[in-house]
Amino acid sequence: GGSFKVCYCASLDGCNSMEAYTHEAGILEVLDPLSNMNFLGATSASVSVAVTSRLNGAGSTIRCAIAEFEPAYMPNGADIQNGLDPGGLGKGEAEGTTREGDNVVEIFFSTFVKANQQYRVWCVETSAQSFILPPSPSGAIIRTPEGLRDPTLRVFPGFLWPKALFYAQLSNVYSEAVKLGETTEVKVMTGSSPYMCNQMSYMDAVLMEVVDSGTPGLSN
């Protein structure tokens, strides 16, 4: 953003040089499309922020990305779209198009969110990708609340044989994942280490049948 003088040329001899533009028409003030960001809350899977926009009806959207450490350079719009890969922890996009005022963006992590942990967030409005909020490599610093617990998984039985039928029991699932009147969708993939699990894609996982989705509004 910034302020710029708008000048015009009133010469009858032509306007082929910068020196001919001597008449000031006014001041053009350019504002960043995004003005503020506030931390809303966190689950074990995501962090939510409210991003304040000056835009309305542009048909574009707001994207955000998150990292634990300050990068060596200022992130750009493409970096945010890619989740600050390879050093980022996650990314998210507002559900609807950008509107004036606060827009909620839920940033989904590729790992579990840590309790009482400092993170750094950057956001961009897709119609003006040269403007990053905040305009600093340090990002907007947030801290997650204490008390976040990682979901736990138990699998029955605990050993393999051909065509085995398994049951998976999830507990400490954050309450927003259990929805009233809807089927909670669960997908499962297997891996031999936490690193392999963190590299897996949700789209490639196998959809499981939910026998009991727990109690809505509670951590089950």
Short mmCIF file of C-alpha atoms in Angstrom, two decimals:
data_model
loop_
_atom_site.label_atom_id
_atom_site.label_comp_id
_atom_site.label_asym_id
_atom_site.label_seq_id
_atom_site.Cartn_x
_atom_site.Cartn_y
_atom_site.Cartn_z
CA GLY A 1 0.00 0.00 0.00
CA GLY A 2 0.89 3.69 -0.06
CA SER A 3 -0.10 7.13 -1.37
CA PHE A 4 0.67 8.25 -4.93
CA LYS A 5 0.19 11.55 -6.75
CA VAL A 6 -1.81 11.35 -9.98
CA CYS A 7 -0.63 13.94 -12.52
CA TYR A 8 -1.71 14.82 -16.07
CA CYS A 9 -0.30 16.70 -19.02
CA ALA A 10 -2.11 19.84 -20.30
CA SER A 11 0.46 20.80 -22.94
CA LEU A 12 -0.52 21.52 -26.56
CA ASP A 13 2.99 20.59 -27.67
CA GLY A 14 2.64 16.93 -26.80
CA CYS A 15 3.04 14.78 -23.70
CA ASN A 16 6.04 12.67 -24.63
CA SER A 17 8.15 13.32 -21.54
CA MET A 18 7.64 12.96 -17.81
CA GLU A 19 8.40 16.67 -17.33
CA ALA A 20 5.18 17.55 -19.23
CA TYR A 21 2.98 16.01 -16.50
CA THR A 22 2.95 19.02 -14.22
CA HIS A 23 -0.72 19.23 -13.18
CA GLU A 24 -1.77 17.31 -10.11
CA ALA A 25 -5.16 15.56 -10.39
CA GLY A 26 -5.23 14.16 -6.87
CA ILE A 27 -3.86 11.57 -4.50
CA LEU A 28 -4.35 7.84 -5.04
CA GLU A 29 -4.23 5.84 -1.82
CA VAL A 30 -3.59 2.10 -2.23
CA LEU A 31 -4.62 -0.06 0.74
CA ASP A 32 -3.70 -3.66 1.44
CA PRO A 33 -6.78 -5.90 1.03
CA LEU A 34 -6.19 -7.54 4.43
CA SER A 35 -5.76 -5.42 7.54
CA ASN A 36 -5.76 -7.63 10.64
CA MET A 37 -5.66 -11.20 11.96
CA ASN A 38 -6.93 -12.63 15.27
CA PHE A 39 -6.47 -16.10 16.73
CA LEU A 40 -9.82 -17.81 17.40
CA GLY A 41 -8.96 -21.24 18.73
CA ALA A 42 -7.39 -24.63 18.09
CA THR A 43 -8.16 -28.34 18.05
CA SER A 44 -5.71 -31.21 17.83
CA ALA A 45 -6.05 -31.04 14.03
CA SER A 46 -6.35 -27.35 13.14
CA VAL A 47 -5.99 -23.70 14.11
CA SER A 48 -8.63 -21.06 13.28
CA VAL A 49 -8.01 -17.35 12.67
CA ALA A 50 -10.26 -14.40 11.79
CA VAL A 51 -8.80 -12.35 8.94
CA THR A 52 -10.15 -8.81 8.45
CA SER A 53 -10.66 -7.78 4.83
CA ARG A 54 -11.36 -4.45 3.13
CA LEU A 55 -12.65 -6.25 0.03
CA ASN A 56 -16.19 -7.35 -0.72
CA GLY A 57 -17.70 -9.09 -3.73
CA ALA A 58 -14.43 -9.67 -5.58
CA GLY A 59 -15.18 -13.39 -6.02
CA SER A 60 -11.81 -14.31 -4.53
CA THR A 61 -10.87 -15.99 -1.25
CA ILE A 62 -8.39 -15.86 1.64
CA ARG A 63 -5.69 -18.47 2.15
CA CYS A 64 -3.43 -18.95 5.17
CA ALA A 65 -0.46 -21.13 6.06
CA ILE A 66 1.33 -21.87 9.32
CA ALA A 67 4.82 -22.77 10.51
CA GLU A 68 6.57 -23.24 13.82
CA PHE A 69 9.78 -21.46 12.88
CA GLU A 70 10.54 -18.23 10.99
CA PRO A 71 11.51 -18.96 7.36
CA ALA A 72 14.67 -17.59 5.78
CA TYR A 73 12.64 -15.43 3.39
CA MET A 74 9.36 -13.54 3.14
CA PRO A 75 6.61 -15.99 2.02
CA ASN A 76 4.67 -15.14 -1.15
CA GLY A 77 1.23 -16.15 -2.38
CA ALA A 78 2.51 -19.36 -3.99
CA ASP A 79 4.29 -20.36 -0.78
CA ILE A 80 1.08 -19.91 1.21
CA GLN A 81 -0.91 -21.93 -1.34
CA ASN A 82 1.63 -24.77 -0.98
CA GLY A 83 1.51 -24.65 2.82
CA LEU A 84 5.02 -23.16 3.13
CA ASP A 85 6.43 -26.49 1.94
CA PRO A 86 8.84 -27.97 2.98
CA GLY A 87 9.06 -26.16 6.34
CA GLY A 88 5.35 -25.46 6.87
CA LEU A 89 2.92 -27.39 9.05
CA GLY A 90 -0.38 -26.78 7.29
CA LYS A 91 -2.67 -24.54 5.24
CA GLY A 92 -6.29 -23.53 4.97
CA GLU A 93 -8.76 -21.48 2.95
CA ALA A 94 -11.91 -19.58 3.91
CA GLU A 95 -15.07 -21.50 3.05
CA GLY A 96 -16.71 -18.70 1.09
CA THR A 97 -15.58 -15.79 -1.05
CA THR A 98 -13.98 -12.83 0.69
CA ARG A 99 -16.33 -10.35 2.33
CA GLU A 100 -15.67 -7.07 4.11
CA GLY A 101 -14.90 -7.59 7.78
CA ASP A 102 -13.83 -10.81 9.47
CA ASN A 103 -13.37 -14.01 7.46
CA VAL A 104 -12.74 -17.26 9.34
CA VAL A 105 -9.96 -19.49 8.02
CA GLU A 106 -9.35 -22.94 9.50
CA ILE A 107 -5.76 -24.07 8.95
CA PHE A 108 -5.41 -27.87 8.90
CA PHE A 109 -2.14 -29.36 10.12
CA SER A 110 -0.17 -32.24 8.62
CA THR A 111 0.72 -33.24 12.22
CA PHE A 112 -1.09 -32.86 15.54
CA VAL A 113 -1.31 -29.35 16.96
CA LYS A 114 0.81 -28.93 20.09
CA ALA A 115 -0.64 -27.49 23.29
CA ASN A 116 0.79 -24.19 24.59
CA GLN A 117 2.89 -23.87 21.43
CA GLN A 118 3.89 -20.73 19.51
CA TYR A 119 3.14 -20.77 15.77
CA ARG A 120 3.52 -18.24 12.93
CA VAL A 121 0.73 -17.51 10.43
CA TRP A 122 0.66 -15.73 7.05
CA CYS A 123 -2.42 -15.01 4.91
CA VAL A 124 -3.09 -13.75 1.38
CA GLU A 125 -6.15 -12.61 -0.57
CA THR A 126 -6.11 -14.44 -3.90
CA SER A 127 -7.04 -11.35 -5.95
CA ALA A 128 -3.94 -9.49 -4.70
CA GLN A 129 -1.22 -12.06 -4.12
CA SER A 130 1.59 -9.53 -3.78
CA PHE A 131 0.09 -8.36 -0.45
CA ILE A 132 0.90 -10.75 2.42
CA LEU A 133 -0.51 -10.35 5.94
CA PRO A 134 1.56 -9.62 7.90
CA PRO A 135 4.24 -8.20 5.57
CA SER A 136 7.04 -9.75 7.62
CA PRO A 137 9.04 -13.01 7.61
CA SER A 138 8.21 -13.29 11.32
CA GLY A 139 4.50 -13.82 10.58
CA ALA A 140 1.62 -13.26 12.99
CA ILE A 141 2.55 -15.06 16.21
CA ILE A 142 -0.16 -17.08 17.96
CA ARG A 143 -0.04 -19.46 20.92
CA THR A 144 -2.31 -22.47 21.29
CA PRO A 145 -4.12 -23.08 24.58
CA GLU A 146 -3.10 -25.64 27.17
CA GLY A 147 -5.17 -28.78 27.42
CA LEU A 148 -5.10 -29.90 23.79
CA ARG A 149 -4.85 -33.69 23.66
CA ASP A 150 -3.80 -35.87 20.75
CA PRO A 151 -6.38 -38.41 19.57
CA THR A 152 -5.48 -41.98 20.43
CA LEU A 153 -6.06 -45.12 18.37
CA ARG A 154 -6.52 -48.75 19.36
CA VAL A 155 -6.84 -51.50 16.76
CA PHE A 156 -8.43 -54.90 17.40
CA PRO A 157 -6.95 -57.43 16.90
CA GLY A 158 -3.33 -56.28 17.18
CA PHE A 159 -1.81 -58.80 14.75
CA LEU A 160 -2.19 -59.62 11.04
CA TRP A 161 -3.40 -62.56 9.00
CA PRO A 162 -4.79 -62.83 5.44
CA LYS A 163 -8.21 -61.19 5.00
CA ALA A 164 -8.31 -60.12 8.63
CA LEU A 165 -11.20 -57.93 9.82
CA PHE A 166 -10.08 -55.07 12.07
CA TYR A 167 -11.85 -52.64 14.37
CA ALA A 168 -10.31 -49.25 15.14
CA GLN A 169 -11.27 -47.31 18.27
CA LEU A 170 -10.53 -43.56 18.33
CA SER A 171 -10.62 -41.61 21.58
CA ASN A 172 -9.85 -38.02 22.62
CA VAL A 173 -11.28 -36.87 19.29
CA TYR A 174 -11.99 -33.13 19.38
CA SER A 175 -15.70 -32.41 19.77
CA GLU A 176 -16.11 -30.55 16.44
CA ALA A 177 -15.41 -33.83 14.63
CA VAL A 178 -18.54 -35.44 16.11
CA LYS A 179 -21.58 -33.96 14.39
CA LEU A 180 -25.20 -34.23 15.49
CA GLY A 181 -27.45 -35.94 12.94
CA GLU A 182 -24.61 -36.68 10.54
CA THR A 183 -22.34 -39.65 9.92
CA THR A 184 -18.81 -38.98 11.08
CA GLU A 185 -16.51 -39.95 8.19
CA VAL A 186 -13.32 -41.80 9.01
CA LYS A 187 -10.58 -42.87 6.62
CA VAL A 188 -7.66 -45.12 7.51
CA MET A 189 -4.22 -45.73 6.09
CA THR A 190 -1.37 -47.75 7.54
CA GLY A 191 2.30 -46.93 7.93
CA SER A 192 5.32 -48.22 9.81
CA SER A 193 6.33 -44.89 11.41
CA PRO A 194 4.91 -41.46 12.38
CA TYR A 195 6.92 -39.95 9.50
CA MET A 196 5.19 -42.20 6.95
CA CYS A 197 1.80 -41.36 8.45
CA ASN A 198 2.49 -37.62 8.21
CA GLN A 199 3.26 -37.96 4.49
CA MET A 200 -0.02 -39.72 3.69
CA SER A 201 -2.82 -38.08 1.73
CA TYR A 202 -6.36 -38.04 3.08
CA MET A 203 -7.68 -38.56 -0.46
CA ASP A 204 -5.75 -41.87 -0.73
CA ALA A 205 -7.03 -43.31 2.55
CA VAL A 206 -9.63 -46.09 2.74
CA LEU A 207 -13.12 -45.05 3.88
CA MET A 208 -14.24 -47.04 6.92
CA GLU A 209 -17.71 -47.85 8.23
CA VAL A 210 -18.45 -45.99 11.48
CA VAL A 211 -20.23 -48.22 13.99
CA ASP A 212 -20.54 -45.62 16.78
CA SER A 213 -19.67 -41.95 16.18
CA GLY A 214 -19.80 -41.04 19.88
CA THR A 215 -21.72 -38.28 21.62
CA PRO A 216 -22.11 -34.91 19.78
CA GLY A 217 -20.40 -32.03 21.54
CA LEU A 218 -18.12 -34.25 23.62
CA SER A 219 -14.57 -35.50 23.21
CA ASN A 220 -15.14 -39.22 22.59
#
